[in-house]
Coordinates of C-alpha atoms in Angstrom, one line a residue:
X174 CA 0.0 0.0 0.0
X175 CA 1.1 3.2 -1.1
X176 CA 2.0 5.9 1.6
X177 CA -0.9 8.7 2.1
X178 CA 1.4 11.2 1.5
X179 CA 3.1 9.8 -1.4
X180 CA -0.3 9.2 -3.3
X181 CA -1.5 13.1 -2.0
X182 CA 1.7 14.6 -4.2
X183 CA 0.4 12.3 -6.6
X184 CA -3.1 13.7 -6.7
X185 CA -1.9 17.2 -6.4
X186 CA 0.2 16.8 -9.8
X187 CA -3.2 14.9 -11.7
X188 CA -4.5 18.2 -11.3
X189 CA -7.6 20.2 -9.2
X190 CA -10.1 17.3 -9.5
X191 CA -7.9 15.0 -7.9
X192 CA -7.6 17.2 -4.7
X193 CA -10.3 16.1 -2.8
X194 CA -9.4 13.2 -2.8
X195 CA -6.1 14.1 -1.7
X196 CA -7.8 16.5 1.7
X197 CA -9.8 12.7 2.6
X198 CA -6.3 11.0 2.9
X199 CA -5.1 13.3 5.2
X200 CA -8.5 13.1 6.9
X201 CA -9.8 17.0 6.3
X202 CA -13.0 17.8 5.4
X203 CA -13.3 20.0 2.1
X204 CA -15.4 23.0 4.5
X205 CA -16.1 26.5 3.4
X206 CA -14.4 27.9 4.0
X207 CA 10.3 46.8 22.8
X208 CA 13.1 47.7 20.7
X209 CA 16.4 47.1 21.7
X210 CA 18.4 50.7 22.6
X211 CA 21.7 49.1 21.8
X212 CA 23.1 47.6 18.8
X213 CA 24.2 43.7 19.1
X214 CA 23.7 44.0 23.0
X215 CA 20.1 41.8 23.5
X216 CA 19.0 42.6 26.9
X217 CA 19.8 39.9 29.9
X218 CA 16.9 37.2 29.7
X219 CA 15.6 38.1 26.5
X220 CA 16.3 36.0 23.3
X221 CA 18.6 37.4 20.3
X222 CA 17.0 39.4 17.5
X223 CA 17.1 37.1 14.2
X224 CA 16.2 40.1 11.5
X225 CA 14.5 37.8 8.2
X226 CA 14.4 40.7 5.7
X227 CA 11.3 40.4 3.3
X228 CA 12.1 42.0 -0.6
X229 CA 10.1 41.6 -3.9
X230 CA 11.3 43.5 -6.2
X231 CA 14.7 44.4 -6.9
X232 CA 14.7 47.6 -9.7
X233 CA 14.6 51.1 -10.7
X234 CA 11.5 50.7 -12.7
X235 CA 8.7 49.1 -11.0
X236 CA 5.5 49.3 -12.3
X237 CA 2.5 51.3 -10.4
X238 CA 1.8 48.2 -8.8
X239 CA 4.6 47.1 -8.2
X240 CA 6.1 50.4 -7.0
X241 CA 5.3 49.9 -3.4
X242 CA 7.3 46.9 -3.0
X243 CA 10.6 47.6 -4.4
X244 CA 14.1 48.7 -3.9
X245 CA 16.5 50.1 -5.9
X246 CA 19.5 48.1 -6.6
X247 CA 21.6 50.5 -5.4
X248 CA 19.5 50.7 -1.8
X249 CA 19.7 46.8 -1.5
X250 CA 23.8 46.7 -1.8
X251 CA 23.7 49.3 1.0
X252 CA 21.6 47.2 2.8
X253 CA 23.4 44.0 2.3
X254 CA 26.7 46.0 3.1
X255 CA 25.2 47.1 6.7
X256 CA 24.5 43.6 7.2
X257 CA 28.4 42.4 6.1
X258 CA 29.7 45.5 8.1
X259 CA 27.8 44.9 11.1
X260 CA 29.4 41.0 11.1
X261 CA 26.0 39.0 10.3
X262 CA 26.2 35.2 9.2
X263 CA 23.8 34.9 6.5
X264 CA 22.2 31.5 6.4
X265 CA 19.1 30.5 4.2
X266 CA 15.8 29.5 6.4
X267 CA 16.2 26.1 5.7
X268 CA 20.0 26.5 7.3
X269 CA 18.3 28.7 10.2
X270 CA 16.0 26.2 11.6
X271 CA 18.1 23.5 10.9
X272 CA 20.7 25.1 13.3
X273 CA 21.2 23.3 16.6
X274 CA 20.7 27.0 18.9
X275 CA 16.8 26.8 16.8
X276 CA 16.2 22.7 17.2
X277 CA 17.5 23.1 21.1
X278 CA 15.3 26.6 21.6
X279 CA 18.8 27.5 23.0
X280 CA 20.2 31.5 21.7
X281 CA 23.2 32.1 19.6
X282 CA 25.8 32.7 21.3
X283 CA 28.7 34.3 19.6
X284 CA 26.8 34.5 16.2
X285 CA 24.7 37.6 14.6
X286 CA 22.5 36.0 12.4
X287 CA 20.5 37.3 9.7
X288 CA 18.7 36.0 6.8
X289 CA 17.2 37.3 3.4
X290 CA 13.9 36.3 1.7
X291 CA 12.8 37.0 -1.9
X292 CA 8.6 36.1 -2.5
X293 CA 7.2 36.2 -5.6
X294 CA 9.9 35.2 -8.5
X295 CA 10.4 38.2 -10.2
X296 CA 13.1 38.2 -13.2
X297 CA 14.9 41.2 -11.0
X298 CA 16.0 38.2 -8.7
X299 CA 18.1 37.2 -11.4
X300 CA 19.2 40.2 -12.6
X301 CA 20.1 42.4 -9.7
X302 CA 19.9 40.9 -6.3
X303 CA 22.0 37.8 -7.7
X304 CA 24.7 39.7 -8.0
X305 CA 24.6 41.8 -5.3
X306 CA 24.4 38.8 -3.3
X307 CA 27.6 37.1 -5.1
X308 CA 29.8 40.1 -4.8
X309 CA 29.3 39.8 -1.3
X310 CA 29.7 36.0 -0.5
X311 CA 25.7 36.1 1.0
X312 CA 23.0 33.5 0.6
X313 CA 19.6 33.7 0.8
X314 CA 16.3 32.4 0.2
X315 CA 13.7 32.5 -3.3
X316 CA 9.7 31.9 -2.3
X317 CA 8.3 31.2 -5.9
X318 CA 5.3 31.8 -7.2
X319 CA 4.7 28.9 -9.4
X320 CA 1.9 29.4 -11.6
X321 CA 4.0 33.0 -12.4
X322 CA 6.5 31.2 -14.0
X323 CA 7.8 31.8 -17.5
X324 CA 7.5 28.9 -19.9
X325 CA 7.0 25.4 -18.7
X326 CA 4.0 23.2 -19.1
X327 CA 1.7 24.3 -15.9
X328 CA -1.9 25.3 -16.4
X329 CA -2.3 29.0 -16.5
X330 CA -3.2 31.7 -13.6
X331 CA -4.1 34.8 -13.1
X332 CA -0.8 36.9 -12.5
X333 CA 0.6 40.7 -12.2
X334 CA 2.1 41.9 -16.1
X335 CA 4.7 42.1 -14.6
X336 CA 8.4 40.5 -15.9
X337 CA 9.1 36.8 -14.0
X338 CA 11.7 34.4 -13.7
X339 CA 11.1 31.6 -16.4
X340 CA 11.6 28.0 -15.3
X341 CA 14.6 27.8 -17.1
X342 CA 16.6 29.9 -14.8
X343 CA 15.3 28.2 -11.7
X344 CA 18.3 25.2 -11.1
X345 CA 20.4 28.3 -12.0
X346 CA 20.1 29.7 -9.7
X347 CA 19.7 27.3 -6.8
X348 CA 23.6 26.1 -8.2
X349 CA 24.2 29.9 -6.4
X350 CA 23.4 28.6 -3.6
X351 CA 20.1 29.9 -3.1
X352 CA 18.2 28.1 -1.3
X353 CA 14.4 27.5 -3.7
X354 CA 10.8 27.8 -1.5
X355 CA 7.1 28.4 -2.9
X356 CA 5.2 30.9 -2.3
X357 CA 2.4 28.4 -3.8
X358 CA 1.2 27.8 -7.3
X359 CA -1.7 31.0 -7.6
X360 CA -0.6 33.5 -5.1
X361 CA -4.1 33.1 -3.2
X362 CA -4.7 34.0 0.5
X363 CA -4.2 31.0 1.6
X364 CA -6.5 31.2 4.3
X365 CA -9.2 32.2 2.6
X366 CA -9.3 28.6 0.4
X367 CA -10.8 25.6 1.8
X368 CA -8.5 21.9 2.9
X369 CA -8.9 20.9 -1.1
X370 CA -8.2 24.4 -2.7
X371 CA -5.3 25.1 0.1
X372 CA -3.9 21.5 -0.6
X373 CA -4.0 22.0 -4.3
X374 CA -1.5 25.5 -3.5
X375 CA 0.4 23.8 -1.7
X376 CA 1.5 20.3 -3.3
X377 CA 0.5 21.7 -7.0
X378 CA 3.8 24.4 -6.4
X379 CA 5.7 22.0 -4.3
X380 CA 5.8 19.3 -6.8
X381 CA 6.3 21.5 -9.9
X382 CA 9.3 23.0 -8.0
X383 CA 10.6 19.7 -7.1
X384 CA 10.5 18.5 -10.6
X385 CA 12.6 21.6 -12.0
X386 CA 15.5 21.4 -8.9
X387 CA 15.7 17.1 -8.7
X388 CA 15.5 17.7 -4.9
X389 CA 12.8 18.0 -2.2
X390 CA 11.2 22.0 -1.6
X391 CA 10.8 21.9 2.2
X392 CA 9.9 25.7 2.8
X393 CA 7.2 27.9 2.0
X394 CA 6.1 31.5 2.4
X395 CA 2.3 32.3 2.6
X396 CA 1.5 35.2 -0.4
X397 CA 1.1 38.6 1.7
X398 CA 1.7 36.4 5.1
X399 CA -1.9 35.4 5.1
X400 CA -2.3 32.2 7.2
X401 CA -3.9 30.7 9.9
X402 CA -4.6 27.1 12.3
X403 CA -5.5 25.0 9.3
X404 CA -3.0 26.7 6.9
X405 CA 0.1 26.0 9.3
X406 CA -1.2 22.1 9.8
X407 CA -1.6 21.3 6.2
X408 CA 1.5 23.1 5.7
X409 CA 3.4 20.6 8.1
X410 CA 1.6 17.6 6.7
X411 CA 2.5 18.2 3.5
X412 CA 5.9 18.0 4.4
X413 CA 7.2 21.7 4.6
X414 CA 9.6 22.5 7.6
X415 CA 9.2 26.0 7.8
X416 CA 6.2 28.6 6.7
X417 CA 7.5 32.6 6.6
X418 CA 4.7 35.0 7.2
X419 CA 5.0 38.2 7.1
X420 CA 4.5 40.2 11.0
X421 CA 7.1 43.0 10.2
X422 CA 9.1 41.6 14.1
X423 CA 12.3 40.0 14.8
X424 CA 12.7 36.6 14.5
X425 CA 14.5 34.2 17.4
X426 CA 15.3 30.9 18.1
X427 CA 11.6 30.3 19.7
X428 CA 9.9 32.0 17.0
X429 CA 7.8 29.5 15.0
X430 CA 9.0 27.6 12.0
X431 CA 5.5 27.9 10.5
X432 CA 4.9 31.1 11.1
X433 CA 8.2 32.8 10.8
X434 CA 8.3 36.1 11.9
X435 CA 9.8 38.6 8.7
X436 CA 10.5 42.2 8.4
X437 CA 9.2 43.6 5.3
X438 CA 11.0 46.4 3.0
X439 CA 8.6 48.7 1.3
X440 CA 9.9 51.5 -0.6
X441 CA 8.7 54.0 1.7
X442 CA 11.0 53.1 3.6
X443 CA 15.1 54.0 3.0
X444 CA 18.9 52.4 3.6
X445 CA 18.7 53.6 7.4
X446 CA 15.4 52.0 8.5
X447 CA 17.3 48.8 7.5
X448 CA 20.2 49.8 9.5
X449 CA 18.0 50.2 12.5
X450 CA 16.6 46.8 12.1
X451 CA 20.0 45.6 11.6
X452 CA 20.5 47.3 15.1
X453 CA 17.7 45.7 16.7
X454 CA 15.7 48.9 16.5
X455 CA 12.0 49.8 15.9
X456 CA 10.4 46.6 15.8
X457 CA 9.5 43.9 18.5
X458 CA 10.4 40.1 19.3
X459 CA 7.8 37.9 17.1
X460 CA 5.2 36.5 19.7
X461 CA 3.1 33.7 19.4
X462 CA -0.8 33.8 18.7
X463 CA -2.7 36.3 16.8
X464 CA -3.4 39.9 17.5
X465 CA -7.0 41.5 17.3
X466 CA -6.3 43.2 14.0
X467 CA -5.2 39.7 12.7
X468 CA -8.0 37.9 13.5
X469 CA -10.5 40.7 12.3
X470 CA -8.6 41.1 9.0
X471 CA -8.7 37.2 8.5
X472 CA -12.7 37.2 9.2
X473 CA -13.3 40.0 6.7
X474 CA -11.3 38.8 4.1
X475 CA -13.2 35.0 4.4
X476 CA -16.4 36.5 4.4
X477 CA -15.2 38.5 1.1
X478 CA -14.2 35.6 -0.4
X479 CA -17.5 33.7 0.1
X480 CA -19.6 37.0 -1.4
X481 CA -16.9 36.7 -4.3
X482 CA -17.4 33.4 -4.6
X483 CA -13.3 33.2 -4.9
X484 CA -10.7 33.2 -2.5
X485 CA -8.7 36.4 -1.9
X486 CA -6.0 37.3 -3.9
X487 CA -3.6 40.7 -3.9
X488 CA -4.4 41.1 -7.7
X489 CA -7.8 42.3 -7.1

């Protein structure tokens, strides 16, 4: 007898019709759905900041949608040169929770550590933060949209016009060193689909991505940080070791691996707000549970979805 798991990718790579049958064998039902004063000194008791920078676009001519959520080139070598000046290790997420300080809950103890997170897939990746990266001997980790795409044989979504990577550059750049996530296959709030729909996300992007790298995907970052109980189990059943959301706190070594706390860079913001989180300035510890406003914004955006008659999505 096959393994349930095995025989969800399976259904999951069939296609949408098959995904109900996939949410039975994991036994769901298919429902409707404090700032830290001084630089690299953590105050006595309290855990270590881990900054997880968030970045989408990395270019000098975003579109006016995209606008909001860029940074120049030149901006994201001066933030990748605080972080080498101020003596950060860089590791990928997969690399940070794998570390012994996260698996024991312990803190890091002579290490600064710091990691960088890409969502989306955009071709500026490839053509600007790539080599900003390489010049400076720093990793970090690419959440891909997989129904964004260029090329390749996937059924078609709804996406941004905007310019993306194509699946031909995608082993490419994981030989950099970059470690490859999903950001799932549609870019849908995730918590917003039912078990079938959120299951399809999830293993339709993971097994496409597998395919192009030869090697197992094991992290994922929910689109816009949307996510919730049922999102963060599924996640872990189907065989993803970490989740980033979004939170805009510091990270630690008891934050969450499925609901990693990141910090993200809009581009109201400039080189120096980066600095100060680099400083372990103006932004708390991640906590666990969700706030008010979380919970609130989560109801309304279901309760959209179900007068829509479609899950949520940031292209409308």
């Amino acid at each position: 007898m096959s393994h349930p798991k095995a025989s969800v990718r399976a259904a999951a790579t069939a296609g949408r019709e098959d995904v109900a049958a996939a949410a039975h064998l994991l036994g769901h039902a298919a429902g409707p759905l404090q700032t830290f004063e001084s630089p690299l000194i953590p105050p006595e008791n309290d855990r270590k900041p881990v900054p997880i920078l968030l970045y989408r676009g990395v270019t000098r001519n975003g579109s006016h949608r995209m606008a909001p959520f860029t940074v120049t080139p030149d901006d994201f070598a001066a933030h990748m040169d605080a972080l080498v000046e101020r003596g950060y290790e860089c590791l990928t997420v997969s690399q940070f929770i794998g570390t012994a300080e996260f698996a024991g809950k312990r803190d890091f103890a002579d290490r600064n550590v710091a990691l960088v997170t890409f969502d989306d897939g955009y071709a500026s990746f490839l053509e600007h933060a790539l080599p900003i990266l390489r010049q400076r001997s720093l990793t970090a980790t690419l959440y891909l949209t997989s129904g964004w795409l260029e090329g390749g044989t996937a059924e078609p979504v709804a996406k941004p016009h905007e310019r993306f990577l194509s699946w031909g550059d995608v082993p490419d750049i994981a030989a950099e060193g970059i470690e490859v996530g999903t950001n799932s296959h549609g870019h849908f709030q995730l918590d917003t689909l039912d078990a079938p729909g959120l299951l399809y996300e999830l293993l339709r992007s993971k097994s496409l991505i597998e395919d192009a790298l030869g090697q197992p995907v094991r992290s994922l970052a929910y689109p816009e940080g949307y996510n919730s109980a049922l999102v963060r189990r599924l996640a872990r059943e189907t065989q993803f070791d970490s989740a980033a959301a979004v939170r805009n706190m510091f990270s630690h070594t008891g934050d969450d691996p499925m609901r990693l706390a990141r910090l993200e860079y809009r581009s109201d913001l400039g080189v120096d707000d980066v600095r100060d989180w680099l400083d372990w300035q103006n932004a708390p510890m991640a906590t666990s549970g969700d706030g008010v406003a979380t919970r609130g914004s989560r109801a309304y955006r279901r309760l959209k979805a179900i007068v829509r008659g479609r899950p949520g999505t940031g292209l409308t």
